[in-house]
Short mmCIF file of C-alpha atoms in Angstrom, two decimals:
data_model
loop_
_atom_site.label_atom_id
_atom_site.label_comp_id
_atom_site.label_asym_id
_atom_site.label_seq_id
_atom_site.Cartn_x
_atom_site.Cartn_y
_atom_site.Cartn_z
CA MET A 1 -4.75 50.84 -43.94
CA SER A 2 -4.70 51.35 -47.55
CA THR A 3 -1.25 51.51 -49.40
CA PRO A 4 -1.25 54.93 -50.96
CA THR A 5 -1.97 56.57 -47.49
CA ALA A 6 -0.01 54.29 -45.40
CA LEU A 7 2.07 56.71 -43.75
CA ALA A 8 -0.27 59.45 -43.57
CA ALA A 9 -3.04 56.62 -41.78
CA PHE A 10 -0.21 56.01 -39.36
CA ALA A 11 0.68 59.25 -38.38
CA GLU A 12 -2.80 60.03 -37.58
CA HIS A 13 -2.71 56.88 -35.07
CA LEU A 14 0.07 58.73 -33.35
CA ARG A 15 -1.82 62.32 -33.49
CA GLY A 16 -4.79 60.15 -31.86
CA CYS A 17 -2.41 58.66 -29.23
CA ARG A 18 -1.41 62.25 -28.63
CA ARG A 19 -4.72 63.67 -28.35
CA LEU A 20 -6.03 60.97 -25.99
CA ALA A 21 -2.98 61.83 -23.58
CA GLY A 22 -4.40 65.22 -23.22
CA GLU A 23 -2.08 66.93 -26.26
CA PRO A 24 1.02 67.02 -24.75
CA SER A 25 3.41 70.05 -26.27
CA LEU A 26 6.20 68.78 -28.64
CA ARG A 27 8.41 70.27 -25.89
CA GLU A 28 6.81 68.19 -23.23
CA ILE A 29 7.03 64.98 -25.49
CA GLU A 30 10.65 65.49 -25.78
CA ARG A 31 11.31 66.16 -22.06
CA LEU A 32 9.44 62.85 -21.24
CA SER A 33 11.25 60.80 -23.74
CA ARG A 34 14.84 62.30 -22.41
CA GLN A 35 13.70 61.19 -19.06
CA ALA A 36 12.96 57.75 -20.16
CA GLY A 37 16.52 57.77 -21.81
CA ARG A 38 15.46 57.62 -25.59
CA PRO A 39 15.47 61.37 -26.47
CA TYR A 40 13.94 62.62 -29.58
CA PRO A 41 14.18 66.44 -30.87
CA ARG A 42 11.17 68.44 -31.37
CA ALA A 43 11.69 68.60 -34.99
CA THR A 44 11.83 64.92 -35.38
CA ILE A 45 8.93 64.35 -33.49
CA ASP A 46 6.92 66.70 -35.49
CA ASP A 47 7.90 65.10 -38.68
CA LYS A 48 6.81 61.81 -37.49
CA LEU A 49 3.33 63.06 -36.67
CA GLN A 50 2.67 64.78 -39.83
CA GLY A 51 3.61 62.03 -41.84
CA ARG A 52 6.73 63.22 -43.26
CA THR A 53 9.58 60.53 -42.49
CA VAL A 54 8.79 57.11 -41.72
CA PRO A 55 8.92 56.57 -37.61
CA ASP A 56 11.16 53.23 -36.75
CA TRP A 57 10.05 51.17 -34.09
CA GLY A 58 12.25 52.84 -31.35
CA PHE A 59 10.37 55.96 -31.88
CA VAL A 60 7.09 54.47 -31.72
CA GLU A 61 7.70 52.80 -28.41
CA ALA A 62 9.28 56.19 -26.92
CA PHE A 63 6.38 58.23 -28.42
CA VAL A 64 3.68 56.01 -26.78
CA ALA A 65 5.50 55.55 -23.60
CA ALA A 66 5.91 59.62 -23.15
CA CYS A 67 2.10 59.88 -23.84
CA ASP A 68 1.09 57.34 -21.17
CA ARG A 69 3.31 59.35 -18.83
CA ASN A 70 1.78 62.59 -19.75
CA ALA A 71 -1.74 61.22 -19.11
CA GLY A 72 -0.55 59.81 -15.62
CA GLY A 73 0.53 56.50 -16.56
CA THR A 74 4.22 54.70 -15.60
CA GLY A 75 5.36 54.57 -19.68
CA ASP A 76 4.89 50.85 -19.02
CA VAL A 77 2.44 50.18 -21.88
CA ASP A 78 1.42 46.97 -23.56
CA VAL A 79 2.35 48.01 -27.11
CA THR A 80 1.21 44.62 -28.82
CA TYR A 81 -1.15 46.87 -30.94
CA TRP A 82 1.30 49.54 -31.89
CA ARG A 83 4.11 46.74 -33.02
CA ARG A 84 1.32 45.16 -35.46
CA GLU A 85 -0.07 48.48 -37.02
CA HIS A 86 4.11 49.42 -37.14
CA LEU A 87 4.60 46.13 -39.05
CA ARG A 88 1.57 46.91 -41.50
CA MET A 89 2.79 50.25 -42.26
CA LEU A 90 6.15 49.31 -43.16
CA ALA A 91 4.71 46.26 -45.26
CA ASP A 92 2.30 48.90 -47.27
CA LEU A 93 5.22 50.84 -47.73
CA ALA A 94 7.08 48.19 -49.39
CA ALA A 95 4.47 47.46 -51.78
CA GLN A 96 4.14 51.14 -52.50
CA ARG A 97 7.68 51.00 -53.45
CA ALA A 98 7.53 47.80 -55.34
CA GLU A 99 4.44 49.24 -57.57
CA ARG A 100 6.38 52.52 -58.21
CA ARG A 101 9.39 50.66 -59.92
CA ASN A 102 6.89 48.85 -61.99
CA ALA A 103 4.87 51.70 -63.18
CA PRO A 104 5.78 53.70 -66.26
CA VAL A 105 8.01 56.48 -66.01
CA GLU A 106 6.52 60.02 -66.08
CA PRO A 107 8.51 61.95 -68.63
CA GLU A 108 10.40 64.70 -67.26
CA ALA A 109 8.68 67.78 -68.15
CA PRO A 110 10.68 70.14 -70.39
CA LEU A 111 10.12 73.21 -68.28
CA GLU A 112 11.36 75.54 -65.45
CA VAL A 113 8.82 76.84 -63.11
CA THR A 114 9.63 79.62 -60.50
CA VAL A 115 7.37 79.98 -57.90
CA LYS A 116 6.71 83.20 -55.65
CA LEU A 117 3.95 84.25 -53.03
CA HIS A 118 3.06 88.19 -53.62
CA ASP A 119 0.44 90.56 -52.04
CA VAL A 120 0.52 87.96 -48.66
CA GLY A 121 -1.78 88.85 -45.52
CA PHE A 122 -0.46 86.49 -43.02
CA VAL A 123 -3.05 84.88 -40.70
CA VAL A 124 -0.72 84.64 -37.38
CA THR A 125 -1.97 81.49 -35.56
CA ARG A 126 -0.59 79.00 -32.91
CA GLY A 127 0.97 75.65 -34.15
CA PRO A 128 2.27 72.70 -32.61
CA ASN A 129 5.70 75.05 -32.75
CA GLY A 130 4.26 78.07 -31.18
CA LEU A 131 3.12 81.04 -33.16
CA GLU A 132 3.22 80.68 -37.17
CA GLU A 133 2.43 82.84 -40.11
CA VAL A 134 0.26 81.46 -42.79
CA PRO A 135 -0.86 83.24 -46.00
CA GLY A 136 -4.69 84.10 -45.73
CA SER A 137 -6.80 83.97 -48.25
CA GLY A 138 -6.65 86.63 -51.32
CA HIS A 139 -2.83 86.16 -51.75
CA ARG A 140 -1.37 85.69 -54.82
CA VAL A 141 0.86 82.65 -56.23
CA ARG A 142 3.12 83.79 -59.22
CA LEU A 143 4.29 81.26 -61.41
CA VAL A 144 7.01 82.05 -64.14
CA VAL A 145 6.87 79.17 -66.88
CA GLU A 146 10.05 78.76 -69.26
CA ALA A 147 11.15 76.35 -71.82
CA PRO A 148 14.87 76.55 -71.37
CA SER A 149 15.16 74.60 -75.24
CA MET A 150 13.70 73.80 -78.08
CA PRO A 151 11.09 72.71 -79.37
CA ALA A 152 8.13 74.71 -78.07
CA VAL A 153 6.09 73.35 -75.01
CA VAL A 154 2.19 73.56 -74.90
CA LEU A 155 0.32 74.22 -71.82
CA HIS A 156 -2.87 72.70 -71.68
CA ALA A 157 -3.94 73.37 -68.34
CA LEU A 158 -3.10 74.12 -64.86
CA ARG A 159 -5.44 72.43 -61.85
CA PRO A 160 -5.53 73.14 -58.15
CA VAL A 161 -5.42 70.27 -56.22
CA VAL A 162 -6.53 70.02 -52.57
CA LEU A 163 -4.24 68.14 -50.24
CA SER A 164 -5.58 68.36 -46.93
CA ARG A 165 -8.61 70.48 -45.55
CA ARG A 166 -9.21 71.33 -41.91
CA GLU A 167 -11.27 73.79 -39.73
CA THR A 168 -9.99 77.57 -39.86
CA PRO A 169 -7.85 77.95 -36.84
CA ALA A 170 -8.22 81.02 -34.48
CA GLY A 171 -5.57 83.89 -35.69
CA ASP A 172 -4.96 87.59 -36.39
CA PHE A 173 -4.89 88.89 -39.98
CA ASN A 174 -1.93 91.05 -41.03
CA PRO A 175 -2.92 92.57 -44.33
CA HIS A 176 -0.62 93.49 -47.05
CA LEU A 177 -1.28 95.57 -50.11
CA GLY A 178 -0.10 95.55 -53.64
CA SER A 179 -0.64 94.84 -57.41
CA VAL A 180 0.65 93.04 -60.47
CA ASP A 181 -0.12 93.39 -64.22
CA VAL A 182 0.32 89.81 -65.59
CA ARG A 183 -1.86 86.91 -66.65
CA GLN A 184 -4.48 86.60 -63.90
CA PHE A 185 -6.65 83.79 -62.48
CA ASP A 186 -8.85 83.06 -59.53
CA VAL A 187 -8.61 79.95 -57.56
CA PHE A 188 -11.31 78.62 -55.58
CA LEU A 189 -10.22 76.08 -53.00
CA ASP A 190 -13.82 75.84 -51.07
CA GLU A 191 -15.23 73.79 -53.86
CA PRO A 192 -15.06 69.85 -53.90
CA ALA A 193 -13.29 70.29 -57.17
CA PRO A 194 -11.53 73.50 -56.86
CA ARG A 195 -11.15 75.67 -60.00
CA LEU A 196 -8.83 77.92 -61.63
CA LEU A 197 -10.73 80.78 -64.03
CA PRO A 198 -9.23 83.72 -65.61
CA ILE A 199 -10.05 87.06 -64.39
CA GLY A 200 -12.10 89.81 -66.13
CA GLY A 201 -12.47 87.42 -69.40
CA GLY A 202 -8.66 87.10 -70.02
CA ALA A 203 -7.25 84.52 -71.92
CA ASP A 204 -7.63 80.97 -70.81
CA PHE A 205 -5.22 77.79 -71.42
CA PRO A 206 -3.72 76.17 -73.46
CA PHE A 207 -0.55 78.82 -73.74
CA LYS A 208 2.40 78.18 -75.25
CA VAL A 209 6.11 78.74 -73.97
CA ALA A 210 9.56 78.51 -75.85
CA PRO A 211 13.15 79.75 -75.35
CA ALA A 212 12.96 83.75 -74.53
CA ASP A 213 9.10 83.37 -74.58
CA PRO A 214 7.94 82.36 -70.86
CA GLU A 215 4.52 82.80 -69.38
CA VAL A 216 4.01 84.54 -66.06
CA PHE A 217 0.68 83.62 -64.14
CA ASP A 218 -0.77 85.32 -60.88
CA LEU A 219 -3.47 83.01 -59.10
CA VAL A 220 -5.65 85.00 -56.60
CA VAL A 221 -6.27 82.26 -54.16
CA HIS A 222 -9.94 82.41 -52.41
CA LEU A 223 -10.87 80.41 -49.36
CA ASP A 224 -14.00 81.25 -47.25
CA SER A 225 -13.29 78.75 -44.73
CA GLY A 226 -10.72 76.15 -43.57
CA ASP A 227 -7.30 75.70 -43.12
CA VAL A 228 -6.21 74.01 -46.73
CA GLU A 229 -2.77 72.78 -48.18
CA TRP A 230 -2.68 72.30 -51.77
CA ALA A 231 -0.51 71.96 -55.01
CA LEU A 232 -1.05 72.55 -58.82
CA GLU A 233 -0.86 70.49 -61.86
CA LEU A 234 0.60 71.66 -64.99
CA GLU A 235 -0.61 69.51 -67.93
CA TRP A 236 2.15 69.75 -70.97
CA THR A 237 2.85 68.47 -74.25
CA CYS A 238 6.21 68.94 -76.23
CA ALA A 239 7.30 67.11 -79.34
CA GLY A 240 4.87 64.16 -78.96
CA ARG A 241 5.81 63.62 -75.39
CA SER A 242 3.24 64.55 -72.65
CA GLY A 243 2.97 64.74 -68.78
CA VAL A 244 1.74 66.70 -65.73
CA ARG A 245 4.03 68.81 -63.67
CA ARG A 246 3.27 69.17 -59.90
CA VAL A 247 3.95 72.67 -58.67
CA ASP A 248 4.45 73.76 -55.43
CA LEU A 249 6.81 75.47 -53.01
CA ALA A 250 10.11 73.26 -53.21
CA GLY A 251 8.51 70.17 -52.39
CA HIS A 252 5.92 71.31 -49.66
CA PRO A 253 2.56 72.09 -50.24
CA PHE A 254 0.81 75.58 -50.52
CA ARG A 255 -0.87 76.33 -47.48
CA THR A 256 -3.80 79.13 -47.10
CA ILE A 257 -6.25 79.93 -44.19
CA ALA A 258 -9.50 81.54 -44.59
CA ASP A 259 -9.44 85.06 -43.32
CA THR A 260 -12.65 86.14 -41.84
CA SER A 261 -11.41 89.56 -40.30
CA THR A 262 -12.88 92.45 -41.06
CA ALA A 263 -9.44 94.04 -42.34
CA ASN A 264 -9.68 91.54 -45.40
CA GLY A 265 -13.57 91.96 -45.92
CA ALA A 266 -12.97 95.73 -46.58
CA ALA A 267 -10.07 95.15 -49.01
#
């Protein structure tokens, strides 16, 4: 288990345990853990399964026992393997925190970036918590980039970064129509190294932002297959300093599902 992915790898172990137990729903895992006297709400269970928060040992024991009972067992299982992997995960996370404390500090970007989704057609699919609406390919991500104080900031590049990729889930597409007239770029998420290209021969990076002189970007997201979580990296320089600003939805990655419906194809 490598340090950068310690929590994600352990979360995958937990999901594997769930799959082997017959994919019990979050509601069923909640019920089984409550019956055993160690209740965990569905939101907490989902956070641990997705690697959003670190599971303590009590949760791991309760979760593994609930999966065993769902598969027809008594819940009295040998947790030696899980104890070893849990300790390894905690050690890896501690090492990761130590590396971060000793790493050079990334300069704070002298930028304000506002993110909104536009022209969104949702794919309605079934997730672990029931039906959910996920933006379908073809929607726009609008960035308003401002420099709230002097001096001016030069924006050198904007890069899409894929964080995870899965097969396209089944779902129904609900289209939305609209248009905007700002700087426009295509984002191609299918490629191994996702690209961002100006639409129709428009201006490309670098750009400059300054007080009272912002830039507005519309990114048209293209995805032919799969279910992708992704983010953006905005490279900047200002007064001899440089850095990379991550752009997402308030700390959460963007998520896009390929739309294979005839509704999108006819648009």
